[in-house]
Each structure stands twice: as structure tokens, then as C-alpha cells.
Short mmCIF file of C-alpha atoms and ligand atoms in Angstrom, two decimals:
data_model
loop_
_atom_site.label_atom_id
_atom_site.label_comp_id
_atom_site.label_asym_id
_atom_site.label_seq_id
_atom_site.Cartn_x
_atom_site.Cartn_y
_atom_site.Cartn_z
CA UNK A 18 106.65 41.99 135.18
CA UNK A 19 108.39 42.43 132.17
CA UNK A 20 108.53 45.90 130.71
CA UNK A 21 107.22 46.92 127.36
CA UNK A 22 109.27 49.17 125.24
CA UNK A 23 106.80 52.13 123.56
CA UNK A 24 107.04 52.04 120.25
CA UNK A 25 108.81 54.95 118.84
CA UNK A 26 106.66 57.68 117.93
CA UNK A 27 107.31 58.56 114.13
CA UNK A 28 109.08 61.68 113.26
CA UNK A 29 106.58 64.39 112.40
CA UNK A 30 105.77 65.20 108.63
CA UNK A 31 107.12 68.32 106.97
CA UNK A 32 103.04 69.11 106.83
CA UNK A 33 102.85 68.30 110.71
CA UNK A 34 105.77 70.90 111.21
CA UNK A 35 104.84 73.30 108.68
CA UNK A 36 101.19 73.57 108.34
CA UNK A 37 100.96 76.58 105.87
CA UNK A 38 103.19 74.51 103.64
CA UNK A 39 101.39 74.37 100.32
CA UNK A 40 101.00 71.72 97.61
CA UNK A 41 103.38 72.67 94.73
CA UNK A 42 106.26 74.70 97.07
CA UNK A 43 109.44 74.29 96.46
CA UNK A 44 111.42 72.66 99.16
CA UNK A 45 114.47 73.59 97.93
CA UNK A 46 114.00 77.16 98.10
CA UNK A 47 112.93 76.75 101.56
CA UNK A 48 116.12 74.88 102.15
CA UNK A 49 117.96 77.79 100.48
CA UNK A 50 116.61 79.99 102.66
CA UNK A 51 117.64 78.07 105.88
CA UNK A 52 113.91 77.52 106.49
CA UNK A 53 114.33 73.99 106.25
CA UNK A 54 117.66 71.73 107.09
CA UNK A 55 118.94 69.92 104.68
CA UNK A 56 117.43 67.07 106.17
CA UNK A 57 114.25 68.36 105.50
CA UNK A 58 113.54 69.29 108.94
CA UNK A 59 111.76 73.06 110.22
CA UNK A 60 114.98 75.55 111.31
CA UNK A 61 113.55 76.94 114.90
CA UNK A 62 115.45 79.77 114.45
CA UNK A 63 113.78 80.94 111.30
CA UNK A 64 110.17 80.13 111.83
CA UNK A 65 109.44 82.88 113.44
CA UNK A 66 110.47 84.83 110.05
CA UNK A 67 108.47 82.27 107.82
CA UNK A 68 105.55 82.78 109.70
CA UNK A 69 105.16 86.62 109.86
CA UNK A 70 106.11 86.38 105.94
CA UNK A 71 103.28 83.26 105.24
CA UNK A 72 100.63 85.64 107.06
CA UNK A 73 101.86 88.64 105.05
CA UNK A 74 101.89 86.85 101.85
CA UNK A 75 97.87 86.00 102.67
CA UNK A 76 97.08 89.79 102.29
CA UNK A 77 99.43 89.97 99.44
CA UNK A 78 98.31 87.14 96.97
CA UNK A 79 94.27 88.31 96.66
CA UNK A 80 95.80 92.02 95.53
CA UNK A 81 98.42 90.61 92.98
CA UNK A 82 95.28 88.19 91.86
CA UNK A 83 93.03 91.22 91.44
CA UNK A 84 95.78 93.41 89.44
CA UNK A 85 96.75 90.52 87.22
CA UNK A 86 92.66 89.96 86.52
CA UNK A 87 92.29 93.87 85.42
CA UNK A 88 95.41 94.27 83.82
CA UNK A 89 96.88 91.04 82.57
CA UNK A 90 100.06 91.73 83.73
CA UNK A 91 101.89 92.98 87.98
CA UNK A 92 104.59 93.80 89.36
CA UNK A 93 106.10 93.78 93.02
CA UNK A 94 108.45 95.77 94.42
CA UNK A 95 109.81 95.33 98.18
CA UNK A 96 112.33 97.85 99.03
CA UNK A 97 114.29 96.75 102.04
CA UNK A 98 114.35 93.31 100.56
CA UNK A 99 117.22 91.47 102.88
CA UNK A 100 117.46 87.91 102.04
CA UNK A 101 114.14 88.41 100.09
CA UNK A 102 112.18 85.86 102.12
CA UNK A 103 108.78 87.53 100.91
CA UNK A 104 110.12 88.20 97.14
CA UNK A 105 110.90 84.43 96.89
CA UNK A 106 107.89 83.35 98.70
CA UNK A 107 105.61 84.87 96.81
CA UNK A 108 107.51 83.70 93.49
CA UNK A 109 107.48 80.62 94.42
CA UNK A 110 103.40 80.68 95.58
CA UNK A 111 102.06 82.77 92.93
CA UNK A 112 104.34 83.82 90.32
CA UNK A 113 105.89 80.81 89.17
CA UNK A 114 102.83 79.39 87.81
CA UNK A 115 101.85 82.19 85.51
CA UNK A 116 104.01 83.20 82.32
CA UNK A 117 103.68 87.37 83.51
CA UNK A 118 104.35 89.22 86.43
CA UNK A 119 107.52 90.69 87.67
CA UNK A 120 109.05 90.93 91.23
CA UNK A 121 111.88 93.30 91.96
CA UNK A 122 113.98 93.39 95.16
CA UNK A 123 115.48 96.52 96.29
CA UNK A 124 118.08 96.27 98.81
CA UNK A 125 121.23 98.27 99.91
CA UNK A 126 123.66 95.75 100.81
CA UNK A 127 124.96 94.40 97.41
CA UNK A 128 126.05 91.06 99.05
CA UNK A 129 122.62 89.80 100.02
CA UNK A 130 121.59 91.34 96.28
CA UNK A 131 123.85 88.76 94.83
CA UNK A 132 123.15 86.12 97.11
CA UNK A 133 119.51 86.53 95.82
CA UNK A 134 120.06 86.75 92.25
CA UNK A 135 122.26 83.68 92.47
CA UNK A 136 119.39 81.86 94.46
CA UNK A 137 116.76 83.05 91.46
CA UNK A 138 118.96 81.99 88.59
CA UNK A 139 119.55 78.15 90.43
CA UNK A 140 115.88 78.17 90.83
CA UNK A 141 115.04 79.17 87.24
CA UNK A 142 112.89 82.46 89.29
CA UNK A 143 113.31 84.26 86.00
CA UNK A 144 110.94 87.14 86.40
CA UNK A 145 113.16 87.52 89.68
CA UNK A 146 114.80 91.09 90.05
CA UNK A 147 117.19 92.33 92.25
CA UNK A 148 118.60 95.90 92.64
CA UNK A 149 121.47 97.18 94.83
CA UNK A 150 120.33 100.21 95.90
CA UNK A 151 118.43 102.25 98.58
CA UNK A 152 114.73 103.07 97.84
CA UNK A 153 115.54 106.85 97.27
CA UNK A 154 117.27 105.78 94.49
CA UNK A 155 115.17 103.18 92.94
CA UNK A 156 112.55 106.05 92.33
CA UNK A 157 114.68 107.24 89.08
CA UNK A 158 116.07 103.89 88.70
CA UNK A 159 116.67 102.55 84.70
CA UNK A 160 116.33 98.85 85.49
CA UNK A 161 112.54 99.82 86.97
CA UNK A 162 109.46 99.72 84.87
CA UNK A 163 107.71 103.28 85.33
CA UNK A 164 105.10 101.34 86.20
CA UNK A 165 104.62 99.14 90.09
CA UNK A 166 101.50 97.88 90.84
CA UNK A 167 102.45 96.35 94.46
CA UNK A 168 104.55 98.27 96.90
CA UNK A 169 106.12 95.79 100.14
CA UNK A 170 108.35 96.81 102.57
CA UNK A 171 108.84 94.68 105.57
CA UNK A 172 110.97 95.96 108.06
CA UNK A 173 112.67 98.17 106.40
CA UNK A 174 114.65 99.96 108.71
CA UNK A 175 113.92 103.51 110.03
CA UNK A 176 113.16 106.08 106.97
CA UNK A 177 112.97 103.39 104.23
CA UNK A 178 109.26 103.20 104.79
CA UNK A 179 108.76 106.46 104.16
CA UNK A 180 110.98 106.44 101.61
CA UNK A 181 109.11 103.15 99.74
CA UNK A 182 106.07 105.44 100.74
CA UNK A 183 107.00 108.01 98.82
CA UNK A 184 108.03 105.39 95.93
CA UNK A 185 104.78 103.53 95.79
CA UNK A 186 103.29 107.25 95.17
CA UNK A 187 105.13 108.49 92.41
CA UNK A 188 104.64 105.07 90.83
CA UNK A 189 100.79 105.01 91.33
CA UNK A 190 100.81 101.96 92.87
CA UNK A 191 97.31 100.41 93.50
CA UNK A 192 98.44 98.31 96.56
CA UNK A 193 101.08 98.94 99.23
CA UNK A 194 101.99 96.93 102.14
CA UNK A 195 104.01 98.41 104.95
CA UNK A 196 105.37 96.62 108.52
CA UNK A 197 107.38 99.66 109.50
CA UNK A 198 110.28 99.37 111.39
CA UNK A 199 111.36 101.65 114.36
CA UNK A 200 111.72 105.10 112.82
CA UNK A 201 113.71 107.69 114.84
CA UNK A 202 113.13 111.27 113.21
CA UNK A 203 110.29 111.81 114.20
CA UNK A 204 111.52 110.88 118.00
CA UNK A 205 114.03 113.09 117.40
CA UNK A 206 112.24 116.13 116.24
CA UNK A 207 110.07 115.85 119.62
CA UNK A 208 112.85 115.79 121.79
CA UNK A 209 114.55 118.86 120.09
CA UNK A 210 111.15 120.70 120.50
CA UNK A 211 110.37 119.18 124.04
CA UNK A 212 110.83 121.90 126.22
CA UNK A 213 108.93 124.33 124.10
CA UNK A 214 106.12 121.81 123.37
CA UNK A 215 105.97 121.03 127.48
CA UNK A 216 104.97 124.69 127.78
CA UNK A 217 102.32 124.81 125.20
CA UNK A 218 100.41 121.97 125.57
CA UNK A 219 99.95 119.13 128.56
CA UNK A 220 99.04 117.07 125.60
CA UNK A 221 103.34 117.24 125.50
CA UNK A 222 103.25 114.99 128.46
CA UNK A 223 102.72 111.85 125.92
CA UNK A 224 106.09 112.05 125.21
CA UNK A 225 108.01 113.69 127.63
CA UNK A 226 109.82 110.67 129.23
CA UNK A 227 112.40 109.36 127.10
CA UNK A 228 110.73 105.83 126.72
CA UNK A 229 107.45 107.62 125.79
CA UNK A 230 109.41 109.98 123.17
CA UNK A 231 110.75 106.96 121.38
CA UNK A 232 107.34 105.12 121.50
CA UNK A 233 105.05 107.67 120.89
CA UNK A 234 107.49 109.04 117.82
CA UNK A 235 107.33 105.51 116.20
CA UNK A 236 103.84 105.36 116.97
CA UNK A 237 102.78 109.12 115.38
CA UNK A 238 105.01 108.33 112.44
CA UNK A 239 102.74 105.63 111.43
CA UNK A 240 99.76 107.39 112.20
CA UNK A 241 101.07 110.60 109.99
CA UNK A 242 102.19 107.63 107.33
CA UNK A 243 98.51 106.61 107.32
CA UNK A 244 96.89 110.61 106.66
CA UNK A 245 99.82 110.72 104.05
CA UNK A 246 98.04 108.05 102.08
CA UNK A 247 94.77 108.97 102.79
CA UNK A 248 95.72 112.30 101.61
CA UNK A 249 97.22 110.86 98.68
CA UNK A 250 94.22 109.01 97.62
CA UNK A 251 94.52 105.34 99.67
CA UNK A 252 92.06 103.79 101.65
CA UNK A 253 94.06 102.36 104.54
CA UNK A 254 94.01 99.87 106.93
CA UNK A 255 95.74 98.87 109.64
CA UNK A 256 95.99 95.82 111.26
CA UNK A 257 98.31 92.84 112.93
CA UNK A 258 100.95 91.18 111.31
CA UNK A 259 101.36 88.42 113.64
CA UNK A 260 101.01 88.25 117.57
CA UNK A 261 102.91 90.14 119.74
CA UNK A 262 104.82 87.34 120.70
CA UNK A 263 106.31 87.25 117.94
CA UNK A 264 107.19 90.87 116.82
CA UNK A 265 107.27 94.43 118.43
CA UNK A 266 107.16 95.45 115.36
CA UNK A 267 103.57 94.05 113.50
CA UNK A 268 102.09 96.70 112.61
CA UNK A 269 100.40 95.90 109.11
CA UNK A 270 99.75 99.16 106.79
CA UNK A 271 97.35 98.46 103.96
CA UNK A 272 96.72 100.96 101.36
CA UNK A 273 94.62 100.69 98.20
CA UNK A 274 95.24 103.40 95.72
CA UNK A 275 90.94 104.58 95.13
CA UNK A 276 89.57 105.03 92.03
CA UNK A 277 87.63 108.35 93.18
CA UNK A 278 87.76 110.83 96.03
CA UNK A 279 84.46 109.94 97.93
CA UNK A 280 83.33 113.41 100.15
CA UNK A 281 86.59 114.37 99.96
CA UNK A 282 87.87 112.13 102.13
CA UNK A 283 91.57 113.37 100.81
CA UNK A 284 91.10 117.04 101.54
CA UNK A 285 90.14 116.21 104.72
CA UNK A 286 93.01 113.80 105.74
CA UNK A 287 95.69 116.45 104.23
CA UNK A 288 94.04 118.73 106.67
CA UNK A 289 94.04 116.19 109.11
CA UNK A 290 98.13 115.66 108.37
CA UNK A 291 98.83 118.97 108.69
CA UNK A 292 96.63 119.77 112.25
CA UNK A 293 98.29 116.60 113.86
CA UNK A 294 101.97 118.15 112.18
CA UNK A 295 101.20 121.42 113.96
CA UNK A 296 99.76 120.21 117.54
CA UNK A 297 102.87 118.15 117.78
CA UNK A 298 105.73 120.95 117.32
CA UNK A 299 106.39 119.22 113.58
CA UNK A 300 105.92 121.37 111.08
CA UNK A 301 109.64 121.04 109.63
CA UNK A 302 108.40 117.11 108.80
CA UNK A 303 105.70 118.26 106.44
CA UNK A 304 107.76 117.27 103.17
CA UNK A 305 108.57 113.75 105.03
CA UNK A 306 104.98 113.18 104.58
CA UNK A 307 104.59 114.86 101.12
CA UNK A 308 101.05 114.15 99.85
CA UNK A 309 100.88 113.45 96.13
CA UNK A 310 98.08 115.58 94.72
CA UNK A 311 98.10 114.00 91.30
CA UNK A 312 94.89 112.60 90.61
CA UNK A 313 95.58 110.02 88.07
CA UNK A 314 93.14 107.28 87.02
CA UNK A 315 93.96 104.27 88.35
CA UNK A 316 93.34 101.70 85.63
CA UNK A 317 94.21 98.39 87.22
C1 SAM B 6 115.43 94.40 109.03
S1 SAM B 6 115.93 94.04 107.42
C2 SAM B 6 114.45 93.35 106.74
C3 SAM B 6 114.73 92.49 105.54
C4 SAM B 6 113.49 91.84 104.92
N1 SAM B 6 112.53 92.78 104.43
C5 SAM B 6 112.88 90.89 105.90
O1 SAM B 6 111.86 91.24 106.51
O2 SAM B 6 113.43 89.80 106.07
C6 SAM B 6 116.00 95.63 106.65
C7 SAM B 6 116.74 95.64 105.32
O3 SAM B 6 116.54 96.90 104.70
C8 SAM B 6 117.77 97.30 104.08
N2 SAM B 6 117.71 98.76 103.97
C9 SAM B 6 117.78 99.69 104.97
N3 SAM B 6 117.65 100.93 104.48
C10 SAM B 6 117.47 100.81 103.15
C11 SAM B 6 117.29 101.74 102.09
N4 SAM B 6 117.22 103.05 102.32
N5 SAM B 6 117.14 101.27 100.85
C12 SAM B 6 117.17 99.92 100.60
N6 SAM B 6 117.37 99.00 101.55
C13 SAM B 6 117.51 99.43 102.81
C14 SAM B 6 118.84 96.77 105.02
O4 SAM B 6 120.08 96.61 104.38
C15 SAM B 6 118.23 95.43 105.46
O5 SAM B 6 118.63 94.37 104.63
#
């Protein structure tokens, strides 16, 4: 019996590979980025990346929407900005189509900086800004407007975080969105204290092996990061960035700057901080979690 050949099954589309892939999107950013080969085809390697930045740009788009809508005009800052996957992302979904709006990369390592600008200035990104700097410094940057109405920092290592934390405040932002990365002072403030802590409380016993120290330091941090904004006037949430599978590190901070201090939830959070400081042996890390008691309006 003679055999019949199978016809060859077609090669999938760039939809089929890349289902989030939007009408409008520039493939040749994507390309820049390594996303996509130059034949046109998904990069394994990266998709992990695209996809925790696609489901991070979901909660980021509505907020930009709604402080464009009040205020006719946003900016974006993400400190810790690497290759500036989510900076050019988000361009390229939502700024590029509107005449206004602003994003500003802030990243340390002045070689991916210029990488980036060079990448915005081929893709006519104009509103595209990069800055070479850490995120303490950006606070009394010149080349940043006094005013930044969405704060991102995705993986930014260790005390950046806090650090674009502590940025987003003094700028008022109405919006921040945090994926910490693994942050080691407060780890290392537990161990120092461990012996002391062992004979005060059993509750010490959380983090007395050193796994536990490490996890349950990166784990307090974020829950101290979360009073800090409450404290500072936030409403927070926290959610998943993307499966485990994917990420150890996915936790998603959401903070909305609120227009008024309802029951006073904010007393009661920088309460709350300062309890959970002083149960744990961390007093010393109080101005790591400085609350910002200015109450302006917000007015986006
Ligand atoms: C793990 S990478 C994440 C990059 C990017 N956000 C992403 O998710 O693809 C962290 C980046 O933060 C930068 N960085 C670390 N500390 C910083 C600081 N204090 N100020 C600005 N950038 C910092 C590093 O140089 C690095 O590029």
C-alpha cells in the first residue's frame, strides 16, 4: 500500500504564537527587543519576560487612561528600568497614539540607558526618556518634571523599591506599581537581632532558620512596604503578577494615592507600621519606611 505523505502543517502565525499581540504593535520594536527573531518568529528565551510585562501592562493602561481623562496630560516613571521592556511596551500600546504623555526610564547602568535612547530615537518614541541614574537620585533630578503621575518598578533589585517608594511619595503620585525584588536589609537586621529576638518572643521562631530569615525578611518587607503606603495615604492591593511558574518573584503591589482619609484608615496603618517594626526587633528601619504625612489634594 502506498504511503501518503501528510501534508505539512503550516508554520504558526505571529497571532498563534503571540496571542496578546495587539493590532497596531510595532514588530520592530519587538524585534529590537529580542522578543521576536528577525524572522519574525517568538524568542523562547524571552517570553517568559514579555508575558509577566503584557500582564503588568493590563493593570497599568486603565490607570494611565484614568489620569490622562482628569488631567489631560501623564507621566510614567519606572526606576530600575533595564532594557525598558515595560517603558517601550507601554509606548508603543498606549502612548504612541496620543500627542501627550511622557515616560521616563531610570536606570543605573548607563549602557542599557543608551541602548534605550538609541532604540526610542530609531523608533521616533519621542516622549521617550531615559536617565542614568539610581532612583535616590532621580528624586532631585533636573531632567524630571516635579510632577509623576505613575510610579513602576519591576524588579528592581533589593532597596530600589523602597527607594522608587519613597520617590512615588514625594512626587504625589496617584498610581504606583511595584514587583519587588529580593530585598536583604531587612533579612539582615533579623539576623543581627536573632538571638535577642529568640528570647523575647517564640513568634522569633518564623525566622530563625536561615532559609526562613531570608524568606520571611523579603516577605515582611513587603508587608511593611504595604502599611508605608497605607500610612501615606494609598489604598493598596496586592496581588499576582503571573504564575509561579514563571517567577518567584510576582508579587504585584498596587497603590492608589486616595483623595481623603476614610476613618482614619492612615493613622491606623502608621500605627500598624510601627507595632509590626517593634514586635519584630526593627525599630532602626523606621525611616526605611518613612510615611509621608503631607496631605496634599490629589487633583488627577
Ligand atoms: C532585575 S533588573 C529589572 C529590569 C527591568 N525592570 C525588567 O524587569 O526587565 C533590575 C535593574 O535595576 C537596576 N537598578 C538596581 N538598583 C538601582 C537603583 N538604585 N537605581 C536605578 N536602577 C537600579 C539594575 O541596573 C537593573 O538593570
Amino acid at each position: 500500500m502506498a504511503k501518503h505523505k501528510s501534508p505539512a502543517r503550516p508554520a504558526p502565525t505571529l497571532q498563534e504564537q503571540l496571542p496578546e499581540l495587539r493590532e497596531g504593535q510595532s514588530v520592530a520594536l519587538l524585534q529590537e527587543l529580542h522578543i521576536l527573531t528577525r524572522e519574525g518568529k517568538l524568542n523562547q528565551d524571552t517570553r517568559r519576560k514579555l508575558k509577566q510585562v503584557y500582564h503588568l501592562v493590563q493593570f497599568i493602561e486603565p490607570l494611565l487612561a484614568e489620569v490622562l481623562a482628569a488631567r489631560g496630560d501623564v507621566t510614567l516613571a519606572d526606576h530600575g528600568a533595564g532594557k525598558s521592556y515595560l517603558g517601550f511596551i507601554l509606548y508603543d500600546l498606549f502612548f504612541k497614539s496620543k500627542t501627550v504623555g511622557r515616560v521616563i526610564g531610570v536606570e543605573t547602568r548607563a549602557e542599557l540607558v543608551a541602548k534605550s535612547r538609541a532604540l526610542a530615537a530609531k523608533l521616533g518614541f519621542e516622549r521617550m526618556d531615559f536617565l542614568a541614574t539610581t532612583v535616590q537620585e532621580a528624586l532631585t533630578h533636573p531632567g524630571l518634571p516635579a510632577r509623576i503621575d505613575v510610579v513602576t518598578a519591576l524588579h528592581a533589585c533589593d532597596t530600589a523599591t523602597d527607594d522608587a517608594i519613597a520617590f512615588g511619595l514625594a512626587k504625589h503620585a496617584s498610581h504606583m506599581v511595584l514587583v519587588p525584588c529580593c530585598q536583604a536589609e531587612v533579612a539582615g537586621v533579623l539576623r543581627q537581632h536573632k538571638a535577642l529576638s529568640l528570647s523575647r518572643s517564640p513568634l522569633a521562631e518564623l525566622w530563625r532558620h536561615p532559609l526562613h530569615t531570608r524568606e520571611f525578611g523579603s516577605q515582611i518587607t513587603n508587608v511593611l512596604r504595604c502599611l508605608q503606603l497605607e500610612a501615606s495615604g494609598y489604598s493598596v492591593t496586592v496581588t499576582e503578577l503571573v504564575g509561579w511558574e514563571h517567577s518567584m518573584k510576582n508579587e504585584l503591589i498596587l497603590a492608589r494615592r486616595m483623595a481623603d482619609d476614610r476613618h482614619g484608615a492612615r493613622e491606623r496603618a502608621r500605627q500598624r507600621l510601627t507595632q509590626v517594626l517593634d514586635e519584630l526587633g526593627l525599630p532602626e528601619l523606621q525611616s526605611r519606611f518613612a510615611v509621608d504625612s503631607g496631605a496634599s489634594p490629589v487633583t488627577a
